CSV table of C-alpha atoms in Angstrom, one decimal:
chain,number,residue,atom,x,y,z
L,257,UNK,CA,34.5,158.7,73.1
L,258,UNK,CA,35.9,155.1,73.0
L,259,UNK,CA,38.8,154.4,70.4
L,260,UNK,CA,39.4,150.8,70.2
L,261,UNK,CA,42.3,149.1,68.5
L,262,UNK,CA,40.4,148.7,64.9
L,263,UNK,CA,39.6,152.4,65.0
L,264,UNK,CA,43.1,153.9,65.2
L,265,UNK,CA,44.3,151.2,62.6
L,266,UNK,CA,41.6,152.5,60.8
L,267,UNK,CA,42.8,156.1,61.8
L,268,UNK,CA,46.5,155.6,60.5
L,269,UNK,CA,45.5,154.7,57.4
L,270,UNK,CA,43.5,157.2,56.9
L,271,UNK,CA,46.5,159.5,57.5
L,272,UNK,CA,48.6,157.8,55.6
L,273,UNK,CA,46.2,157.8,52.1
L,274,UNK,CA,44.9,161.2,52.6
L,275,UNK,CA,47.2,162.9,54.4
L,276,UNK,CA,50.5,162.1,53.9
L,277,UNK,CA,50.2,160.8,50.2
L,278,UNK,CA,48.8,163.8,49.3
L,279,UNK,CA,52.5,165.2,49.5
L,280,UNK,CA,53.9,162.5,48.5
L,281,UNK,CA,55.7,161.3,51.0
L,282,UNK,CA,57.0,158.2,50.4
L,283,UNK,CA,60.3,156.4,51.3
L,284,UNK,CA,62.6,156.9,48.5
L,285,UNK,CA,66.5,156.9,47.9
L,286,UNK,CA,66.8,160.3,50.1
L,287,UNK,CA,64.4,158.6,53.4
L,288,UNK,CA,67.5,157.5,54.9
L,289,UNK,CA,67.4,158.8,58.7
L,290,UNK,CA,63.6,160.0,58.6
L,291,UNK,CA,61.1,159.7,60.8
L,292,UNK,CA,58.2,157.3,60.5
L,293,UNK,CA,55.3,156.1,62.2
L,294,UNK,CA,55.1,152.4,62.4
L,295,UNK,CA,51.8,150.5,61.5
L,296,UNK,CA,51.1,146.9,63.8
L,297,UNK,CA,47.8,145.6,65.2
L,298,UNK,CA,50.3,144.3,67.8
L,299,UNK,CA,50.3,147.6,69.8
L,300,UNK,CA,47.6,149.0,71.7
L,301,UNK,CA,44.9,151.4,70.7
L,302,UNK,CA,46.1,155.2,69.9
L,303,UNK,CA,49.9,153.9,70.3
L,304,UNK,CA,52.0,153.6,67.2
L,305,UNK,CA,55.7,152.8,66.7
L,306,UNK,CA,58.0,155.4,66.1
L,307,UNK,CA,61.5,155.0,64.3
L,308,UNK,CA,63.8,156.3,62.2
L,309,UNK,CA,64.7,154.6,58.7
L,310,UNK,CA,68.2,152.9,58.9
L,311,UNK,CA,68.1,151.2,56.0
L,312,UNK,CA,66.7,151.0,52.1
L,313,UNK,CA,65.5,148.0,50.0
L,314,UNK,CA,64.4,147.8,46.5
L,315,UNK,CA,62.4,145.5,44.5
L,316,UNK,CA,61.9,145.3,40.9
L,317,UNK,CA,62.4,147.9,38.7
L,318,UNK,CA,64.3,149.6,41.6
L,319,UNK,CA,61.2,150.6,43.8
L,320,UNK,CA,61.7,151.0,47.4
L,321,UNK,CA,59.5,148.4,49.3
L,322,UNK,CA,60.8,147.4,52.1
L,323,UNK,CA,62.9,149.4,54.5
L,324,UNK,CA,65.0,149.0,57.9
L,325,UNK,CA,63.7,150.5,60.8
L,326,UNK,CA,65.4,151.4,64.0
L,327,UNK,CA,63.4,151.6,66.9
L,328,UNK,CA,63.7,152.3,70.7
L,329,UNK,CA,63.6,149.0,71.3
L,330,UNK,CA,65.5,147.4,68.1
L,331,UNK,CA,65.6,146.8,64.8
L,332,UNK,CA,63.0,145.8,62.4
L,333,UNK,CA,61.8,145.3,58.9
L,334,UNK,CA,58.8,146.2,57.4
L,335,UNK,CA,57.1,146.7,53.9
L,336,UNK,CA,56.5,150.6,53.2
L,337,UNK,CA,52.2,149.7,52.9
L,338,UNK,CA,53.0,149.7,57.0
L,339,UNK,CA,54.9,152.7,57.2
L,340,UNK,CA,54.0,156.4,57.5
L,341,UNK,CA,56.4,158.9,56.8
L,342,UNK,CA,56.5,162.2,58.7
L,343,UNK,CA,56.6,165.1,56.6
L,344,UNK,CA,59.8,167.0,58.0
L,345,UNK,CA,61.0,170.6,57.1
L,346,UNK,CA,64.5,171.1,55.7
């Protein structure tokens, strides 16, 4: 089986909607410092970025929608439609 770089985009967000929002796992006020999986047609097929959420940034009426990532490699920001949470046990 081929998996080319549309499919795991493809993949991810199927994760994300049907997986992962089924729990409701979105960044909110308590992400801080969890892990995420990070969503960028720049990376190769079946490789997604990994990072940890450094920072959070509301928009209107207070909503998260954007927060700072830290990853291996730096820092970066990106809009929560291109992030995945990982669910994480307490």
């Amino acid at each position: 089986m081929v998996i080319n770089h549309k499919d795991s985009a493809k993949y991810l967000a199927y994760m994300a909607k049907d997986y992962l929002m089924t729990f409701k796992i979105e960044p909110n006020d308590d992400s801080k410092d969890d892990l995420v999986l990070i969503k960028d047609y720049n990376f190769p097929p079946c490789k997604w970025g990994q990072g940890r959420i450094a920072d959070i940034i509301k928009g209107t009426k207070s909503k998260v929608r954007v927060v700072i990532v830290e990853t291996p490699t730096g820092t970066i920001k990106r809009g929560v439609n291109k992030l995945c949470v990982l669910p994480m046990n307490d």
